[in-house]
Coordinates of C-alpha atoms and ligand atoms in Angstrom, one line a residue:
M228 CA 0.0 0.0 0.0
R229 CA 1.0 3.6 -0.5
V230 CA 1.1 5.6 2.7
V231 CA 1.3 9.4 2.9
S232 CA 1.5 11.7 5.9
G233 CA 3.0 15.0 7.0
I234 CA 3.8 17.0 10.1
Q235 CA 4.2 20.7 10.5
P236 CA 7.6 22.2 11.6
T237 CA 6.0 24.3 14.3
G238 CA 8.1 23.6 17.3
V239 CA 8.9 20.8 19.7
A240 CA 7.5 17.3 19.1
H241 CA 6.2 15.6 22.2
L242 CA 5.0 12.3 23.4
G243 CA 1.4 13.1 22.1
N244 CA 2.9 13.4 18.6
Y245 CA 4.7 10.1 19.1
F246 CA 1.8 8.0 20.3
G247 CA -0.7 9.8 18.2
A248 CA 1.1 9.9 14.8
F249 CA 4.8 8.8 14.7
A250 CA 4.0 5.3 16.1
N251 CA 1.9 4.4 13.1
W252 CA 4.4 6.0 10.6
I253 CA 7.1 3.7 11.9
E254 CA 4.9 0.6 12.0
L255 CA 3.7 1.1 8.4
Q256 CA 7.3 1.6 7.2
N257 CA 8.5 -1.5 8.9
A258 CA 5.6 -3.5 7.6
G259 CA 7.1 -2.8 4.1
H260 CA 4.7 -0.3 2.7
E261 CA 5.7 2.4 0.3
C262 CA 5.8 5.4 2.6
F263 CA 6.0 9.1 1.8
Y264 CA 6.5 11.3 4.9
F265 CA 7.0 15.0 4.7
I266 CA 7.4 18.3 6.5
A267 CA 4.4 20.5 5.9
N268 CA 6.1 23.8 5.8
Q269 CA 3.5 25.4 3.5
H270 CA 0.8 24.5 6.0
A271 CA 3.0 26.1 8.7
I272 CA 2.9 29.6 7.3
T273 CA -0.9 29.8 7.6
I274 CA 0.1 31.0 11.1
P275 CA 2.7 33.8 11.0
Q276 CA 6.3 32.3 11.2
N277 CA 9.7 33.9 11.5
N278 CA 11.7 32.6 8.5
E279 CA 14.8 31.7 10.4
I280 CA 12.9 29.8 13.1
L281 CA 10.9 28.1 10.4
K282 CA 14.2 26.9 8.8
K283 CA 15.6 25.7 12.2
N284 CA 12.3 23.9 13.0
T285 CA 12.3 22.2 9.7
L286 CA 15.7 20.7 10.2
E287 CA 14.8 19.8 13.8
I288 CA 11.7 17.9 12.9
T289 CA 13.6 16.0 10.2
A290 CA 16.1 15.0 12.8
I291 CA 13.3 13.9 15.1
M292 CA 11.6 11.9 12.4
L293 CA 14.9 10.1 11.8
A294 CA 15.6 9.6 15.5
V295 CA 12.2 8.1 16.2
G296 CA 12.9 5.4 13.6
L297 CA 12.0 6.6 10.1
D298 CA 14.6 5.3 7.7
P299 CA 15.4 7.2 4.5
K300 CA 16.3 3.8 2.9
K301 CA 12.7 2.6 3.4
S302 CA 10.7 5.8 3.5
T303 CA 10.7 8.8 1.2
I304 CA 11.3 11.8 3.5
F305 CA 11.0 15.4 2.1
I306 CA 9.9 18.9 2.5
Q307 CA 6.5 19.9 1.1
S308 CA 7.7 23.1 -0.6
D309 CA 10.4 21.2 -2.5
I310 CA 7.6 19.7 -4.5
P311 CA 5.8 22.7 -6.2
V312 CA 3.1 20.4 -7.8
H313 CA 1.5 20.0 -4.4
T314 CA 0.3 23.6 -4.6
Q315 CA -0.4 23.3 -8.3
L316 CA -2.9 20.5 -7.7
S317 CA -4.2 22.4 -4.7
W318 CA -5.3 25.2 -7.0
I319 CA -7.3 22.8 -9.2
L320 CA -8.8 21.2 -6.1
S321 CA -9.7 24.6 -4.6
C322 CA -11.9 25.1 -7.6
L323 CA -13.8 22.0 -6.4
S324 CA -13.8 23.0 -2.7
P325 CA -17.3 24.0 -1.3
I326 CA -16.6 27.2 0.6
G327 CA -19.4 26.3 3.2
E328 CA -17.6 22.9 3.9
M329 CA -14.2 24.8 4.3
E330 CA -15.8 27.2 6.9
R331 CA -17.1 24.4 8.9
M332 CA -13.7 22.8 9.5
V333 CA -13.1 22.6 13.2
Q334 CA -9.5 23.5 12.9
F335 CA -10.3 26.5 10.7
K336 CA -12.9 27.7 13.3
E337 CA -10.6 27.2 16.2
K338 CA -7.5 28.9 14.6
S339 CA -9.4 31.8 13.2
K340 CA -10.9 32.4 16.6
I341 CA -7.5 33.0 18.2
D342 CA -7.0 36.2 16.2
P343 CA -9.9 37.0 13.8
S344 CA -8.0 39.9 12.2
A345 CA -5.2 37.6 11.2
T346 CA -7.4 35.0 9.5
N347 CA -6.1 34.5 6.0
L348 CA -7.2 32.7 2.9
G349 CA -4.5 30.1 3.5
L350 CA -6.0 29.0 6.8
L351 CA -9.3 28.5 5.0
S352 CA -7.9 26.5 2.1
Y353 CA -5.5 24.5 4.4
P354 CA -7.5 21.3 4.1
T355 CA -7.5 21.6 0.3
L356 CA -3.7 21.7 0.2
Q357 CA -3.7 18.7 2.5
A358 CA -6.0 16.9 0.0
A359 CA -3.5 17.7 -2.7
D360 CA -0.6 16.5 -0.6
I361 CA -2.3 13.1 -0.4
L362 CA -3.9 12.7 -3.8
I363 CA -0.8 13.7 -5.7
Y364 CA 0.7 10.4 -4.6
K365 CA -2.6 8.5 -5.0
A366 CA -2.2 7.3 -1.4
D367 CA -4.1 4.3 -0.1
L368 CA -3.6 5.1 3.6
V369 CA -3.1 8.2 5.7
P370 CA -1.9 7.8 9.3
V371 CA -2.9 10.9 11.3
G372 CA -4.1 12.0 14.7
I373 CA -7.8 12.0 15.3
D374 CA -7.9 15.9 14.9
Q375 CA -7.2 15.3 11.2
A376 CA -10.1 13.1 10.5
Q377 CA -12.3 15.9 9.1
H378 CA -9.5 17.0 6.7
L379 CA -9.4 13.4 5.4
E380 CA -13.1 13.4 4.9
L381 CA -12.7 16.5 2.6
T382 CA -9.8 14.7 0.7
R383 CA -12.2 11.8 -0.1
L384 CA -14.9 14.3 -1.1
L385 CA -12.5 16.1 -3.5
A386 CA -11.3 12.8 -5.0
R387 CA -14.9 11.9 -5.7
K388 CA -15.6 15.4 -7.2
F389 CA -12.5 15.3 -9.4
N390 CA -13.3 11.8 -10.6
N391 CA -16.9 12.7 -11.4
T392 CA -15.9 16.0 -13.1
Y393 CA -13.0 14.7 -15.2
K394 CA -12.1 11.0 -15.0
S395 CA -11.8 8.5 -12.3
I396 CA -8.0 8.6 -11.5
F397 CA -8.0 9.2 -7.7
K398 CA -8.5 6.6 -5.0
E399 CA -10.3 7.6 -1.8
P400 CA -7.6 7.2 0.9
K401 CA -8.3 5.6 4.2
T402 CA -7.6 7.4 7.5
L403 CA -5.6 5.4 10.0
H404 CA -5.5 6.4 13.7
T405 CA -3.3 4.9 16.4
K406 CA -4.6 3.0 19.4
T407 CA -3.8 6.0 21.5
T408 CA -5.8 8.8 19.9
K409 CA -5.3 11.2 22.9
V410 CA -2.3 11.4 25.1
V411 CA -3.3 13.4 28.2
G412 CA -1.1 16.5 29.2
L413 CA 0.7 16.8 32.5
D414 CA -2.0 19.1 33.7
G415 CA -4.5 16.1 33.5
A416 CA -7.0 18.5 32.0
A417 CA -6.4 18.6 28.3
K418 CA -4.6 16.6 25.6
M419 CA -0.8 17.0 25.6
S420 CA 0.0 20.0 23.3
K421 CA 2.9 22.4 22.7
G422 CA 0.4 25.3 22.7
L423 CA -0.7 24.3 26.3
N424 CA 2.8 23.9 27.7
N425 CA 1.7 20.6 29.3
Y426 CA 4.0 18.2 27.4
I427 CA 7.1 16.1 27.6
G428 CA 9.3 16.7 24.6
L429 CA 10.6 13.7 22.6
V430 CA 14.1 15.0 22.9
E431 CA 14.2 16.6 26.3
D432 CA 16.9 15.6 28.8
E433 CA 16.3 13.7 31.9
K434 CA 16.6 16.7 34.2
T435 CA 13.8 18.6 32.3
I436 CA 11.6 15.6 32.1
W437 CA 11.8 15.0 35.9
K438 CA 11.3 18.6 36.6
K439 CA 8.0 18.6 34.6
L440 CA 6.9 15.2 35.9
S441 CA 7.6 15.9 39.5
V442 CA 5.0 18.8 39.6
A443 CA 2.5 17.1 37.3
M444 CA -1.1 16.7 38.4
T445 CA -2.1 13.5 40.1
D446 CA -5.5 12.3 41.7
P447 CA -6.5 15.5 43.5
A448 CA -8.2 13.5 46.3
R449 CA -4.8 12.1 47.3
K450 CA -3.3 14.8 49.5
R451 CA -1.1 12.6 51.7
K452 CA 0.7 9.4 51.1
T453 CA -1.7 7.8 53.7
D454 CA -4.8 8.7 51.5
P455 CA -5.7 5.9 49.2
G456 CA -5.8 7.0 45.6
N457 CA -7.7 6.1 42.5
P458 CA -5.4 5.3 39.5
A459 CA -8.4 5.1 37.1
I460 CA -8.7 8.9 37.3
C461 CA -5.0 9.7 37.8
N462 CA -3.2 11.4 35.0
I463 CA 0.1 9.7 35.9
Y464 CA -1.5 6.3 35.8
I465 CA -2.9 7.0 32.3
L466 CA 0.7 7.9 31.2
H467 CA 2.0 4.7 33.0
K468 CA -0.3 2.6 30.7
L469 CA 1.6 3.9 27.7
F470 CA 5.0 3.2 29.1
S471 CA 5.0 0.5 31.7
S472 CA 5.0 -3.2 31.9
Q473 CA 2.0 -5.1 33.4
K474 CA 4.2 -5.8 36.5
D475 CA 4.7 -2.0 37.0
L476 CA 1.1 -1.3 36.4
D477 CA 0.1 -3.9 39.1
W478 CA 2.6 -2.4 41.4
V479 CA 1.1 1.1 40.9
V480 CA -2.5 0.0 41.3
D481 CA -1.8 -2.0 44.4
G482 CA 0.5 0.7 46.0
C483 CA -1.8 3.6 45.1
T484 CA -5.2 2.1 46.1
N485 CA -3.8 0.7 49.3
A486 CA -1.7 3.9 50.1
K487 CA 1.5 1.8 50.1
I488 CA 3.5 4.2 47.8
G489 CA 3.5 7.9 47.4
C490 CA 2.9 9.9 44.2
I491 CA 6.6 10.7 44.0
E492 CA 7.5 7.0 43.9
C493 CA 4.9 6.3 41.4
K494 CA 6.2 9.2 39.2
K495 CA 9.8 8.0 39.6
K496 CA 8.8 4.6 38.1
L497 CA 7.1 6.4 35.2
F498 CA 10.1 8.5 34.7
E499 CA 12.4 5.5 34.5
N500 CA 10.1 4.1 31.8
I501 CA 9.8 7.3 29.9
I502 CA 13.4 7.8 29.5
K503 CA 13.9 4.3 28.2
L504 CA 12.0 5.6 25.1
T505 CA 13.3 9.2 25.0
N506 CA 16.9 8.8 25.9
P507 CA 17.9 6.8 22.7
I508 CA 15.7 9.1 20.6
R509 CA 17.5 12.1 22.2
E510 CA 21.0 10.6 21.5
K511 CA 20.2 9.9 17.9
Y512 CA 18.7 13.3 17.5
L513 CA 21.7 15.1 18.8
K514 CA 24.0 13.3 16.4
L515 CA 21.7 14.1 13.5
I516 CA 21.2 17.8 14.3
N517 CA 24.9 18.3 14.5
N518 CA 25.3 17.1 11.0
P519 CA 22.9 19.3 9.1
N520 CA 24.5 18.5 5.7
D521 CA 23.5 14.9 6.1
L522 CA 20.0 15.9 6.8
K523 CA 19.9 18.2 3.8
D524 CA 21.2 15.3 1.6
I525 CA 18.4 13.0 2.8
L526 CA 15.8 15.7 2.1
S527 CA 17.1 16.4 -1.3
I528 CA 17.1 12.6 -2.3
G529 CA 13.6 12.4 -0.9
A530 CA 12.4 15.4 -2.9
K531 CA 13.8 13.8 -6.1
K532 CA 12.0 10.4 -5.4
A533 CA 8.7 12.2 -4.5
T534 CA 8.9 14.5 -7.6
I535 CA 8.9 11.5 -10.0
I536 CA 5.6 10.3 -8.7
A537 CA 4.0 13.6 -8.1
Q538 CA 4.8 15.0 -11.5
Q539 CA 3.2 12.0 -13.1
T540 CA -0.1 12.6 -11.4
M541 CA 0.2 16.4 -12.2
D542 CA 0.7 15.7 -15.9
E543 CA -2.3 13.4 -15.9
V544 CA -4.4 16.0 -14.1
N545 CA -3.3 18.9 -16.4
A546 CA -4.2 16.9 -19.5
L547 CA -7.7 16.1 -18.0
V548 CA -8.5 19.6 -16.9
G549 CA -7.5 20.9 -20.3
F550 CA -4.2 22.6 -19.6
K551 CA -2.2 20.6 -22.1
Y552 CA -2.4 21.9 -25.6
F553 CA 0.3 20.0 -27.5
Ligands
ADP605 P1 0.1 20.2 18.9 O1 -1.3 20.0 19.4 O2 1.1 20.0 20.0 O3 0.2 21.5 18.2 P2 0.2 19.0 16.3 O4 -1.1 19.7 16.0 O5 1.4 19.7 15.6 O6 0.3 19.0 17.9 O7 0.1 17.5 16.0 C1 0.8 16.8 15.0 C2 0.2 15.3 15.1 O8 0.3 14.7 16.4 C3 -1.3 15.3 14.7 O9 -1.5 14.1 13.8 C4 -2.0 15.1 16.0 O10 -3.2 14.5 15.9 C5 -1.0 14.3 16.9 N1 -1.2 14.7 18.2 C6 -0.8 15.9 18.8 N2 -1.1 16.0 20.2 C7 -1.5 14.7 20.4 C8 -2.0 14.1 21.7 N3 -1.9 14.7 22.9 N4 -2.4 12.9 21.6 C9 -2.4 12.1 20.5 N5 -2.1 12.7 19.3 C10 -1.6 13.9 19.2
LIG606 N1 -2.5 19.0 8.8 C1 -1.6 18.0 9.4 C2 -1.3 18.2 10.9 O1 -1.4 19.4 11.3 C3 -0.2 18.0 8.7 C4 -0.4 17.5 7.2 C5 -0.3 18.4 6.1 C6 -0.7 16.2 6.7 N2 -0.5 17.7 5.0 C7 -0.8 16.4 5.3 C8 -1.0 15.0 7.3 C9 -1.1 15.2 4.5 C10 -1.3 13.9 6.4 C11 -1.4 14.0 5.1 O2 -1.0 17.3 11.6

């Protein structure tokens, strides 16, 4: 199967991104599918960006993608703006995108609410560009977080509309979510998100992770160690379930409900299990980010490979739309 997905270079990647998106990317790659993974820098500028920071974030997210296990020998890894036919197809799809539908997109409504005076046309047509990103590779499968489901619905609608208007050349891609659709934040109140500053970063060092974890929210009814707690409603236990073995989980449930362990002991165990995942990622990341030329080579090879497929679709589309005269 052909797999396509993207991530915006808009700052730190955290455990929510890992369990909500990257985990599936890696699994699909290792299952031998033909994967195209890219950095959605054109989507990123729908919110104002500083050009130097955008460049830095682009290289950082590339290093993170490789550090979590994406392999340029198996997957095609590239930057969206290096493949100009994404935006070329996006224009054609925008002429098929119903404006009412675009205005009903949850992400558009949320982002345009933040600063209505800064709402731009790019923010409104964001999902059409996303559809172009996917359809240009005739993807079968798109692994994304649950918040992207509506954009995938639009992608399928635009595939149908194009097929009905011109000729049936696009498949309707399937959406694939991970088992963990929502990783809870350290505040216990909302999903882990960089915007809410309630996250553990994938490449943070041990000291930073412990600093954040040690003050993270727990079962509010458990004020003292002698108070029995309820793991089912505890933020820390929810995170334990992502990281810890059955033996550790049993230890937490018994220790917490019978007031045998304190919250700090419970957090220490979680910390040990989190760093088993993040330390190797951080080590690889530091090596990669210190060799930016290697990253640039990987991205340039990826762009060449992606262009071959994308250009084929674009030629086919241009002929069907009536843009090819000779
Ligand atoms: P953020 O909310 O931190 O800005 P993004 O919107 O950049 O994160 O998310 C990139 C990808 O990671 C999306 O596919 C999204 O669904 C997924 N994702 C982000 N946060 C979480 C979370 N807390 N739990 C599960 N998936 C998440
Ligand atoms: N909108 C996605 C997000 O914020 C990123 C993205 C852009 C994407 N184009 C895509 C994801 C195409 C999957 C396929 O997470």
